[in-house]
XYZ file of C-alpha atoms in Angstrom:
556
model
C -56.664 -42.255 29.750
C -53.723 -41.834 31.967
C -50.459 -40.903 30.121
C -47.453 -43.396 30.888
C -45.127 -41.728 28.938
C -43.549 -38.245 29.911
C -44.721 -34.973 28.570
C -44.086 -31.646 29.787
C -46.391 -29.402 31.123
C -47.297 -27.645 27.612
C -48.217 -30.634 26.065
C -50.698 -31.794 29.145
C -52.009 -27.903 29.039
C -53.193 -28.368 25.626
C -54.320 -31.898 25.996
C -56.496 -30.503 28.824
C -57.877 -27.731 26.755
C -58.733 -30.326 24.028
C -60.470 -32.399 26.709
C -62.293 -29.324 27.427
C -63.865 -28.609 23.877
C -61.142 -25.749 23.346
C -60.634 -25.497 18.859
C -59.676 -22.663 18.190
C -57.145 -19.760 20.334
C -55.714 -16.621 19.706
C -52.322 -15.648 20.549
C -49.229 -13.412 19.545
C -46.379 -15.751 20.310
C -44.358 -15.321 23.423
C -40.739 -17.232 24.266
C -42.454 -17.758 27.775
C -44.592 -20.391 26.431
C -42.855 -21.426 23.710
C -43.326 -25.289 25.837
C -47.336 -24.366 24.931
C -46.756 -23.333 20.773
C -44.844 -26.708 20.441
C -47.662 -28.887 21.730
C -49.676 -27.190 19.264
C -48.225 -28.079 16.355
C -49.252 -31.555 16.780
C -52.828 -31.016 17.785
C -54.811 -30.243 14.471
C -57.874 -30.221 16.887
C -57.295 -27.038 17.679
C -55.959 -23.671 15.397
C -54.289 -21.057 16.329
C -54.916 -18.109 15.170
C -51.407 -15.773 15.128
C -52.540 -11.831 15.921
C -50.535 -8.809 15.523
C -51.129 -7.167 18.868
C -52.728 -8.650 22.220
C -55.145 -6.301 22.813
C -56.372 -7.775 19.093
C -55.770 -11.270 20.081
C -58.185 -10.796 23.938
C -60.971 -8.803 21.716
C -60.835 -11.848 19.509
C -61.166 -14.822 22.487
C -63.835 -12.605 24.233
C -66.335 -12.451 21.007
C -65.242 -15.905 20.361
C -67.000 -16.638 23.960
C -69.923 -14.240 23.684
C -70.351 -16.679 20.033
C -70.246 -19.799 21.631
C -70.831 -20.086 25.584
C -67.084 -21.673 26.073
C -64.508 -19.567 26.924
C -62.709 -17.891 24.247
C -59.124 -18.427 24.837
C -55.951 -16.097 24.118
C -52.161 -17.150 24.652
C -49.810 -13.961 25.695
C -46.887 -13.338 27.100
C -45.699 -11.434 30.399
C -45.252 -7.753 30.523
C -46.248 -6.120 27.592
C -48.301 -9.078 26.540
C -50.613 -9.354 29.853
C -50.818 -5.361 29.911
C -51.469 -5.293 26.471
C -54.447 -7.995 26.635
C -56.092 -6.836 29.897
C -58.784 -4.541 27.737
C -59.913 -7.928 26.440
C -60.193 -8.915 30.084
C -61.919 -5.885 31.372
C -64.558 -6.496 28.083
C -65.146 -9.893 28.966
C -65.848 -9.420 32.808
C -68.563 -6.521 32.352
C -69.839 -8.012 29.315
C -70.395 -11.403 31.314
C -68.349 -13.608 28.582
C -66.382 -16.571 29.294
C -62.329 -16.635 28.567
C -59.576 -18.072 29.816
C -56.675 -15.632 29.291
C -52.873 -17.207 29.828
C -49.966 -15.599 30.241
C -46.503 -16.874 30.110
C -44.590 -16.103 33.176
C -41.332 -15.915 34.389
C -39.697 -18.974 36.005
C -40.524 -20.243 39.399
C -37.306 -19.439 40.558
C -37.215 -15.725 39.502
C -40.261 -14.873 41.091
C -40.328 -11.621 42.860
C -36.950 -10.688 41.515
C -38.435 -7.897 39.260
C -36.983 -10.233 36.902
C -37.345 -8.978 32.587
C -41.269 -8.712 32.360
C -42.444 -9.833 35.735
C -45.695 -8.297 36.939
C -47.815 -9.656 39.585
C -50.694 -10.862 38.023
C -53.406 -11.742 41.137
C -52.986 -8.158 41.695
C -53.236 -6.715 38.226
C -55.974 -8.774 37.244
C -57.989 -8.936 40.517
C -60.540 -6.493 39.646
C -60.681 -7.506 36.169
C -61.187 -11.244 36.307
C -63.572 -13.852 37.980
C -60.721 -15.978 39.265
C -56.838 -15.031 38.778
C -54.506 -18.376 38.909
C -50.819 -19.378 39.026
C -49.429 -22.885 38.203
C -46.519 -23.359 39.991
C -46.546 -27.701 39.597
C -47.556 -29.098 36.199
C -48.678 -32.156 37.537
C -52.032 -29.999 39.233
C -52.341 -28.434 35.401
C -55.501 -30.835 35.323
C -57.234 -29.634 37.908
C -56.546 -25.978 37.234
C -57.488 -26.349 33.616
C -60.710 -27.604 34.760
C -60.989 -25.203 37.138
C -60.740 -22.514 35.303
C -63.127 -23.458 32.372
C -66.169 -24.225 35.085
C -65.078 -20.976 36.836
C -65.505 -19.026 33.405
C -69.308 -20.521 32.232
C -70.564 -21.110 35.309
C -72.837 -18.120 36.574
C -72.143 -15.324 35.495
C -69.742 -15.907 32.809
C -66.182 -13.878 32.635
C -62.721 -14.490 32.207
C -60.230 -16.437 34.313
C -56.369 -15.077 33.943
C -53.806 -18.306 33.880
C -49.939 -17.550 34.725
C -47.862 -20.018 33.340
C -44.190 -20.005 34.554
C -42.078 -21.242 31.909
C -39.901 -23.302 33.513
C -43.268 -25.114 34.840
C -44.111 -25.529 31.048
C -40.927 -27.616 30.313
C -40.912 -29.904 33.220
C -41.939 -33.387 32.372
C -44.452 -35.541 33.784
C -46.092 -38.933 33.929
C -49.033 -40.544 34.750
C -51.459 -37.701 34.303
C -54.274 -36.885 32.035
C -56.839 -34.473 31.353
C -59.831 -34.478 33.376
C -63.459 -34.995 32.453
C -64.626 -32.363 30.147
C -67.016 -29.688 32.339
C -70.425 -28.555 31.692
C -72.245 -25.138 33.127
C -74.261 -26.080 35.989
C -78.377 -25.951 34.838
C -80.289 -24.452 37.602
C -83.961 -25.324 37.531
C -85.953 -22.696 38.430
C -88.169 -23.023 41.737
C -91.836 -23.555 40.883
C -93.221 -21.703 43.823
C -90.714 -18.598 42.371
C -92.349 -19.049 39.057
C -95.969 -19.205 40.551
C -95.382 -15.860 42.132
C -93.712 -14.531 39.186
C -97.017 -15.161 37.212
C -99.221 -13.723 39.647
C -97.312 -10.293 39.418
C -98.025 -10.377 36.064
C -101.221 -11.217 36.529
C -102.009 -8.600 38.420
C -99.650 -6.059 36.820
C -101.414 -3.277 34.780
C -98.355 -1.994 32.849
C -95.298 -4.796 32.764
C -92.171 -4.421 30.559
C -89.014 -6.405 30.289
C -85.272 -5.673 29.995
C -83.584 -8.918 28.952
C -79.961 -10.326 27.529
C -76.605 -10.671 29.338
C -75.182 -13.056 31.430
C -75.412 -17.139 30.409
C -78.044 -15.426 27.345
C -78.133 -17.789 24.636
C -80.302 -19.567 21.289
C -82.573 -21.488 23.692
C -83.182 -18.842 26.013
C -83.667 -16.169 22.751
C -86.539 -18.827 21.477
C -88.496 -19.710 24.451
C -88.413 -15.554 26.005
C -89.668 -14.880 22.563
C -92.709 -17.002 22.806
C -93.458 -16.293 26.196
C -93.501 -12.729 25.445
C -95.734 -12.484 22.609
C -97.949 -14.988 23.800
C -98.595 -12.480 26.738
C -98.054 -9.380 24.899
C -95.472 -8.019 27.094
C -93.191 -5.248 25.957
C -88.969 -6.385 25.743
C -86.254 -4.133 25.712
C -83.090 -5.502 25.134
C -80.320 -3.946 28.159
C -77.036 -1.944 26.232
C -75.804 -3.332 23.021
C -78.378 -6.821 24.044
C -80.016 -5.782 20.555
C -79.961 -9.918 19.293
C -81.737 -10.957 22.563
C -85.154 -11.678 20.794
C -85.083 -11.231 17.224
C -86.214 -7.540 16.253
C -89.284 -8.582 14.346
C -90.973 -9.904 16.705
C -93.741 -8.258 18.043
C -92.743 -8.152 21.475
C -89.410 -6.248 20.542
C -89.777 -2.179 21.865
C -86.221 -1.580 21.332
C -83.020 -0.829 23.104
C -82.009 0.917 25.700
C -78.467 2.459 26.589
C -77.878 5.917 24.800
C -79.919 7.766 22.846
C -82.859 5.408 23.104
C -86.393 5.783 22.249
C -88.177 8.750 24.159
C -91.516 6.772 24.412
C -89.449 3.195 25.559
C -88.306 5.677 28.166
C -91.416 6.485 29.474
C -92.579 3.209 29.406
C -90.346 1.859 31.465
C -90.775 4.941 33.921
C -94.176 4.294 34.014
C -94.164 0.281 34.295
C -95.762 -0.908 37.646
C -93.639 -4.220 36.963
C -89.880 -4.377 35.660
C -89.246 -7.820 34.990
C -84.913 -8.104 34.405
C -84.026 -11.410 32.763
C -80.173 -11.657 32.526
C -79.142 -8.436 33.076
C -76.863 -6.137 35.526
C -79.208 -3.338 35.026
C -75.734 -1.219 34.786
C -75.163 2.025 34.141
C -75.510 2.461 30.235
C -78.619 0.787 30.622
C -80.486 2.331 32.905
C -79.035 6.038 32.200
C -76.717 6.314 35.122
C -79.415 4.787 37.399
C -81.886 7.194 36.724
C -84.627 5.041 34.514
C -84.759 2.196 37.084
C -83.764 3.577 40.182
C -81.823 0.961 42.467
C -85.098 1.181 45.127
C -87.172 1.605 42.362
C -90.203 3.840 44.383
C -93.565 2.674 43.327
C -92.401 -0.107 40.666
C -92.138 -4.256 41.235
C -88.782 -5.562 40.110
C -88.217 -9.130 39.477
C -84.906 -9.570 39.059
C -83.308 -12.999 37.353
C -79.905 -13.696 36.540
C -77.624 -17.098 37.091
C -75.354 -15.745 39.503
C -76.424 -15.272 43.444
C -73.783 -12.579 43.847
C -75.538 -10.375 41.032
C -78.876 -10.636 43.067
C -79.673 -7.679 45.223
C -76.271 -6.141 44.521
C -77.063 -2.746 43.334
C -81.229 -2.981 43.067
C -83.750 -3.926 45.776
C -85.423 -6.854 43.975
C -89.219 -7.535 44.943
C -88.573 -11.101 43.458
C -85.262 -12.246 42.850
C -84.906 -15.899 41.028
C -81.415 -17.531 40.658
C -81.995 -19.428 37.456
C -79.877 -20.586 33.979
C -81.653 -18.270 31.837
C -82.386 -21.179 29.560
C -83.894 -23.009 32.077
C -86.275 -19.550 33.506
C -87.283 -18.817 29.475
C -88.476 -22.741 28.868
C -90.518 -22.602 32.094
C -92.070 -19.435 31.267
C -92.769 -20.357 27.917
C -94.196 -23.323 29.404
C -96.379 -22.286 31.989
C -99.603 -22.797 32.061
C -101.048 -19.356 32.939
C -103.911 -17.349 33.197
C -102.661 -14.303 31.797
C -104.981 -11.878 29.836
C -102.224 -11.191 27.107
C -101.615 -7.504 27.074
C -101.774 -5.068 23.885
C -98.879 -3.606 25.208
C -96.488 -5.573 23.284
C -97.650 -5.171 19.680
C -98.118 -1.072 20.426
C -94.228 -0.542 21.549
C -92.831 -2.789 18.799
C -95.069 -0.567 16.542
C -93.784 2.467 17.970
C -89.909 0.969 17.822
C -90.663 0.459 14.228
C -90.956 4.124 13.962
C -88.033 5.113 15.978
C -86.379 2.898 13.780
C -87.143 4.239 10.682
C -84.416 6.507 9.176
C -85.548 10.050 8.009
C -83.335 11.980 5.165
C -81.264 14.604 7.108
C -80.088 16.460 4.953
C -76.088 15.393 4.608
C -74.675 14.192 1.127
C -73.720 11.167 3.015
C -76.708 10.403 5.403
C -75.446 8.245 8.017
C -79.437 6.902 8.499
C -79.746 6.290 4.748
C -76.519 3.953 5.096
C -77.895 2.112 7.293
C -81.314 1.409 5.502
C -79.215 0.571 2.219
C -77.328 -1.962 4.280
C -80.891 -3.476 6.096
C -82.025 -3.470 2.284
C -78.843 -5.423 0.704
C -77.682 -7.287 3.457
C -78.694 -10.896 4.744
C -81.113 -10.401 8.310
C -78.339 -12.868 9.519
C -75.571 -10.352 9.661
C -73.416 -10.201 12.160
C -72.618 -6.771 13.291
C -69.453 -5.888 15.206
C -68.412 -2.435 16.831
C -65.902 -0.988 18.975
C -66.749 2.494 20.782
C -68.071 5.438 19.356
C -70.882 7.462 18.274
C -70.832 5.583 14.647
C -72.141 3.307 16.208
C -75.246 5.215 17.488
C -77.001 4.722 14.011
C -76.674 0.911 13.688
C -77.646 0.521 17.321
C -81.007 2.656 16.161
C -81.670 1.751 12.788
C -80.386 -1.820 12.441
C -82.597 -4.603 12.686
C -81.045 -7.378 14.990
C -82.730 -10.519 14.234
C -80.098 -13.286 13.883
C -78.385 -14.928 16.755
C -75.713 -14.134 17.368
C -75.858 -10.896 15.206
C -74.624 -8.479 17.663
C -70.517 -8.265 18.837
C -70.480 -4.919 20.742
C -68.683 -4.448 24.373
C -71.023 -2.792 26.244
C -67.526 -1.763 28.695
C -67.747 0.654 25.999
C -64.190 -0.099 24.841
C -62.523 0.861 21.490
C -61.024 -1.018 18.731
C -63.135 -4.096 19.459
C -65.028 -4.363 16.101
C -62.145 -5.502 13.599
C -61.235 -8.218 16.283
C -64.517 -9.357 16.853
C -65.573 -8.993 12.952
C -62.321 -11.606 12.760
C -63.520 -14.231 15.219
C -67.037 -13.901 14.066
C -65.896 -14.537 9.919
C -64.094 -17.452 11.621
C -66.609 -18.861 13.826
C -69.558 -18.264 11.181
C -67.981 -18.619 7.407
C -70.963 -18.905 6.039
C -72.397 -15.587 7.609
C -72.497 -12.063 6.753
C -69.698 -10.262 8.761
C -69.459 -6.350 9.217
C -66.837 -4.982 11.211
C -68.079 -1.137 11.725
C -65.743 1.116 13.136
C -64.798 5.222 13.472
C -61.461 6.983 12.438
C -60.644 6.910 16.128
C -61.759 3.480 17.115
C -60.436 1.710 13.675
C -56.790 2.351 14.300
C -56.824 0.818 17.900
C -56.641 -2.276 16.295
C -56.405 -1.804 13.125
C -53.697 -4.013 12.861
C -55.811 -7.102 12.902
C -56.766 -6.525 8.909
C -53.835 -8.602 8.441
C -55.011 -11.157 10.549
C -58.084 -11.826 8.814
C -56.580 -11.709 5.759
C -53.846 -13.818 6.635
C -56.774 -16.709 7.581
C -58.663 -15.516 4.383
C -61.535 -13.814 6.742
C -64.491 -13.142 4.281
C -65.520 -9.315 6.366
C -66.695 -6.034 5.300
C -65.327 -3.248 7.112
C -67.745 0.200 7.051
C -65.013 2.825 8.468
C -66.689 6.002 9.484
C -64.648 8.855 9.492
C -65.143 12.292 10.196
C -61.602 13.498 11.130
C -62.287 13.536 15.306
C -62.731 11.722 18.171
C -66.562 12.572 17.563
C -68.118 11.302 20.727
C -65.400 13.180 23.371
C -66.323 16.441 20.507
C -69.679 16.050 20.809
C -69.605 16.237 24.932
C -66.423 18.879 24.398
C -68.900 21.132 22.755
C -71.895 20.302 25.231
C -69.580 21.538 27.853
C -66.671 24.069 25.694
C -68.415 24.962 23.259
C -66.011 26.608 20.323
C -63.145 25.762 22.789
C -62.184 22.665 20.386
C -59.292 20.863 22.179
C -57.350 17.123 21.712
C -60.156 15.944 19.395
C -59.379 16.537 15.877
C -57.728 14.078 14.128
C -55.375 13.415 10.660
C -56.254 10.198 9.228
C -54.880 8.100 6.993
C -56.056 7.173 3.433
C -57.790 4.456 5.081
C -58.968 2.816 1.467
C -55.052 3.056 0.506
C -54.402 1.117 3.680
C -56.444 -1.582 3.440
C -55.382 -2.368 -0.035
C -51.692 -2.697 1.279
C -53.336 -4.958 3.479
C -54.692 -7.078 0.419
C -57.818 -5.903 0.408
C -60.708 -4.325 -1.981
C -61.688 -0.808 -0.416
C -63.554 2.095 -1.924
C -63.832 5.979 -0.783
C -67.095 7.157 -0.208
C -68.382 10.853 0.177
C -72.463 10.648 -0.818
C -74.722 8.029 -0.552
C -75.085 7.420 -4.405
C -71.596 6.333 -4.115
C -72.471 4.406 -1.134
C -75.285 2.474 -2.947
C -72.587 1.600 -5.436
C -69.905 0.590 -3.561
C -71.617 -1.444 -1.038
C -72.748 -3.470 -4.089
C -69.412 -4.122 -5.331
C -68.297 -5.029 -1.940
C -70.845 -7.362 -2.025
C -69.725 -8.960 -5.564
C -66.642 -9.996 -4.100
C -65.271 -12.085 -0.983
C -62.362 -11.534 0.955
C -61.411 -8.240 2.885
C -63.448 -5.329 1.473
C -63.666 -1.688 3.263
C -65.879 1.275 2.677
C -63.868 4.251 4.004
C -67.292 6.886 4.465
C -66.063 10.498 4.819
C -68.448 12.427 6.718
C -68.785 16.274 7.754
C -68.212 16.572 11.770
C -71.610 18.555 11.600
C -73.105 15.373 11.359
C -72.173 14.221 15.145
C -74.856 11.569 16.282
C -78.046 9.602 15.262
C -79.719 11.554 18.172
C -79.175 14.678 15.613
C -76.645 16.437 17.708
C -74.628 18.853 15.602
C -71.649 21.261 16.165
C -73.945 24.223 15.009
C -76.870 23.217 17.078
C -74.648 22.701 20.267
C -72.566 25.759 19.846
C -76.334 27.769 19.267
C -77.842 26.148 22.214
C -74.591 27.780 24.580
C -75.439 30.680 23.256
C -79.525 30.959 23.731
C-alpha cells in the first residue's frame, strides 16, 4: 500500500527491508543513521542485534546468509565502521553468500569535502562486493532496496554495499511504499544439457564429483544425495563445503582443501570425468590449481554453477550448464537413466571413513581424541563454526558433517569468524547444538562478541585452542626458517578467567581426561560455556606436522 502520510527515508528503508523478508540485522550503532535505529524501534518484525565491533557485526550478517539464502544484513557507520566491516564483505563475496551491508554516510552536501569519516565507498568496495550503491533521493529507496536484495541471491550470491547519506535518511516523503518482495530467479536446467551430461557418465570409467558453494542449499543437499548413491558416484565436498551431502552417506569421499585425504587425491587425479556442481574450483580447493588443472589434460569437466560469469572463467569446461543448483540436483535425481551404478562410491566413503578415524598420538591432550569425544557426546546436528587456523585442521578431518547447515567456516580463510558466526547460528537455530571453535590467535579477533551472545542469552560452546602462537604462520615459518622463530609466539590471556567476566561457565583443560569431564559439564548447562584446551606447540597440525619433525627434516 502506498503511504499518504510522510515518513523519512529511515522509516521507508526499513519498511522496505520488512517487505523483503529482512528479521533480524546486526549493527554497532552509528549517529549517521541514527534516522534508520529510530524506525526500528517500532518494527518488532525485525531485531536488532547490537555488536561490539563491525568486523563482529559483518561475520554475523554473512553466516546469517550462508543459514538462510537471504541476505544477512549489517548496519555500520562511515569510516571506521565501513573499514572495520569490509572483512565481512570480502567473506561473503568469495564464500558466495548473500548480504546487504549499509553504511551511514556523510550528507549529500559534504560529499567530496574529506568531510569527518568520508571514504569513497564504490571504490573501496568495488572489488569486494557484487554491486556497490549510493542513495542520494529517498524517494528511489524502493527500488534500490529491491535492487539490492535480487542483486545479492540471484546467481552467484554475495554482498551488495548500501551508502546511506544521512541527511537523505531524515528527509520526508509521501506517497511511496515498499515494493513487491523478490525471489531468486529458478533456472531450469536444459534437457538436451542434461541428456549429454548422462551420457558422459555413461560412458565414463572413473567419475567423481566436487560439489557445494554458490545458491547450495536443503533441496539441492537431498536430491545430489540420491542421485549420487543411486549411481555410486564418489562426492567430495570443495573447501570447508563439508555439510554439502550429509557425511554418512555412502557417496561422501571427503573433503578437499588442505591436508586432505592422499587416496581422494588420487582419485580425483585419476578421474576421466570431474563433474563440479556449485563450485569455483578455487584455489584451496584444488591445491593452488594443481589437482584440477584449469585445461584439465586428459580429464572431462562438467562444470555447473548459477552464475554465467563463473562459467569458463578460470577452467576450460567440456560441458558447462547454467542452472539453480536446486533445480540441476532434482533433475538429476530424476532422470531416468541408464547408468550401471558404479562401486566407486561405497569404496571412497569406506576409505574416508578411515581417514577419518582419529589415531592416539601420543600428546596428553590429543587434539584427534577431542574431536572423537565431541562426535561421541554431541548431537549429529551440530553446528560447527571456525575462523582461520590450523585448529581447525582436525574438525575439518575428523568431524562428521551431517546436518544442514552444520558447517559456518569462510573458506576466504579469514580469522575471528567463528564466535560471530557461532552467535548468528545460536540465534538462527535455538534449538541446535552450537560450537564456536577457535585458536589463541583467531579467538581474540573477535573475541569481543562473547558479550554479544550473552547479552541475547546465546546458548554456544566455545572450544578455544591454544597453544601460545600463531601456529599455522609457525608451522610454514619452520618449513621455510627453521629454528629462526620470529613474530609468532604469543602471551595469552587466562582465556577461562575471561569468559567468566563475560558471564560465562569456562573450564581449563590440559589432558583429555579433563577434557572428557569438562565437555560433560559444559553440556549440563546452557548459556555461554568455554573450554580453554592448552596444547604443546609440538603438536602443530592434524596432518602430524611437528616443530621437531620440521626442524629434523631441514636438517636431513
Amino acid at each position: 500500500m502506498t503511504q499518504q502520510t510522510s515518513i523519512n527515508g529511515g522509516r521507508l528503508l526499513v519498511d522496505c527491508l520488512i517487505e523483503q523478508g529482512c528479521d533480524r540485522i546486526f549493527t554497532v550503532p552509528g549517529e549517521s543513521f541514527l534516522a534508520v535505529l529510530d524506525a526500528l524501534h517500532d518494527s518488532p518484525q525485525i531485531e536488532t542485534v547490537i555488536c561490539r565491533q563491525e568486523g563482529g557485526a559483518a561475520f554475523m550478517a554473512c553466516a546469517d546468509g550462508a543459514m538462510t539464502g537471504k541476505p544477512g544484513v549489517c548496519f555500520v557507520t562511515r569510516g571506521p565502521g565501513a573499514t572495520n566491516a569490509s572483512i565481512g564483505a570480502h567473506v561473503a563475496f568469495q564464500d558466495s553468500q548473500p548480504m546487504l551491508l549499509f553504511i551511514g554516510d556523510v550528507d549529500r552536501g559534504m560529499k567530496d569535502r574529506e568531510g569527518f569519516q568520508e571514504v569513497d565507498f564504490t571504490t573501496m568496495f568495488a572489488p569486494l562486493a557484487k554491486l556497490v550503491l549510493r542513495i542520494d533521493d529517498p524517494r528511489r529507496i524502493p527500488e534500490y532496496i529491491a535492487r539490492a536484495w535480487a542483486t545479492a541471491i540471484a546467481g552467484r550470491p554475495g554482498p551488495v554495499v548500501i551508502a546511506l547519506p544521512e541527511d537523505m535518511l531524515l528527509e520526508e516523503v509521501t506517497g511511496l511504499a515498499a515494493r513487491p518482495a523478490v525471489a531468486r530467479p529458478a533456472q531450469a536446467i536444459c534437457p538436451d544439457a542434461m541428456g549429454t551430461l548422462m551420457r558422459m557418465l555413461e560412458d565414463a570409467c572413473a567419475p567423481v564429483a566436487i560439489i557445494g558453494g554458490a545458491g547450495w542449499h536443503t533441496k539441492a543437499r537431498e536430491h545430489f544425495t540420491s542421485f549420487a548413491e543411486r549411481v555410486g558416484l564418489p562426492v567430495a565436498g570443495a573447501f570447508r563445503r563439508q555439510d554439502a551431502i550429509p557425511n554418512s552417506s555412502q557417496a561422501w569421499a571427503g573433503n578437499l582443501g588442505y591436508g586432505p585425504n592422499p587416496k581422494l587425491v588420487e582419485r580425483i587425479k585419476s578421474a576421466d570425468l570431474v563433474l563440479v556442481v556449485g563450485a569455483r574450483l578455487g584455489e584451496a580447493t584444488t591445491d593452488s590449481y594443481t589437482l584440477v588443472t584449469p585445461d584439465h589434460p586428459g580429464q572431462v569437466l562438467v562444470h555447473i554453477h548459477p552464475d554465467p560469469a563463473e562459467l569458463g572463467r578460470v577452467y576450460r569446461a567440456d560441458l558447462a550448464i547454467c542452472a539453480d543448483m536446486a533445480e540441476f540436483a532434482e533433475a538429476a535425481d530424476l532422470w531416468d537413466d541408464d547408468i550401471v551404478p558404479f562401486d566407486a562410491g561405497p569404496e571412497a566413503h569406506k576409505q574416508w571413513l578411515e581417514w577419518s578415524s582419529p589415531l592416539p598420538n601420543g600428546h596428553k591432550l590429543d587434539m584427534g581424541q577431542v574431536v572423537a569425544t565431541m562426535r561421541r557426546e554431541l548431537p549429529d546436528d551440530a553446528i560447527i563454526c571456525n575462523g582461520a587456523g590450523n585448529f581447525s585442521g582436525w574438525w575439518h578431518r575428523y568431524w562428521h558433517y551431517n546436518g544442514f547447515p552444520s558447517q559456518l567456516a569462510p573458506t576466504a580463510g579469514a580469522m575471528g569468524y567463528g564466535v560471530p558466526a557461532a552467535v548468528a547460528a545460536a540465534k538462527r537455530f535455538p534449538e541446535r547444538t552450537v560450537i564456536a571453535l577457535a585458536g589463541d590467535g583467531d579467538f581474540l579477533m573477535n573475541g569481543q562478541e562473547l558479550a554479544t551472545a550473552v547479552q541475547y542469552g546465546c546458548d554456544l560452546l566455545v572450544v578455544l585452542v591454544d597453544n601460545g602462537a600463531y601456529g599455522t604462520i609457525r608451522m610454514h615459518q619452520e618449513r621455510e626458517f627453521p629454528e629462526r622463530v620470529s613474530g609468532t609466539t604469543l602471551h595469552n590471556p587466562d582465556f577461562a578467567a575471561l569468559a567468566r567476566a563475560y558471564g560465562g561457565w569456562a573450564e581449563r583443560v590440559e589432558t583429555n581426561t579433563e577434557f572428557d569431564a569438562a565437555l560433560a559439564a559444559a553440556r549440563s548447562r546452557k548459556g555461554l560455556r568455554l573450554l580453554h584446551l592448552v596444547i604443546d606447540i609440538e603438536q602443530l597440525s592434524a596432518g602430524g606436522a611437528s616443530v621437531s619433525g620440521l626442524r629434523a627434516r631441514a636438517k636431513s
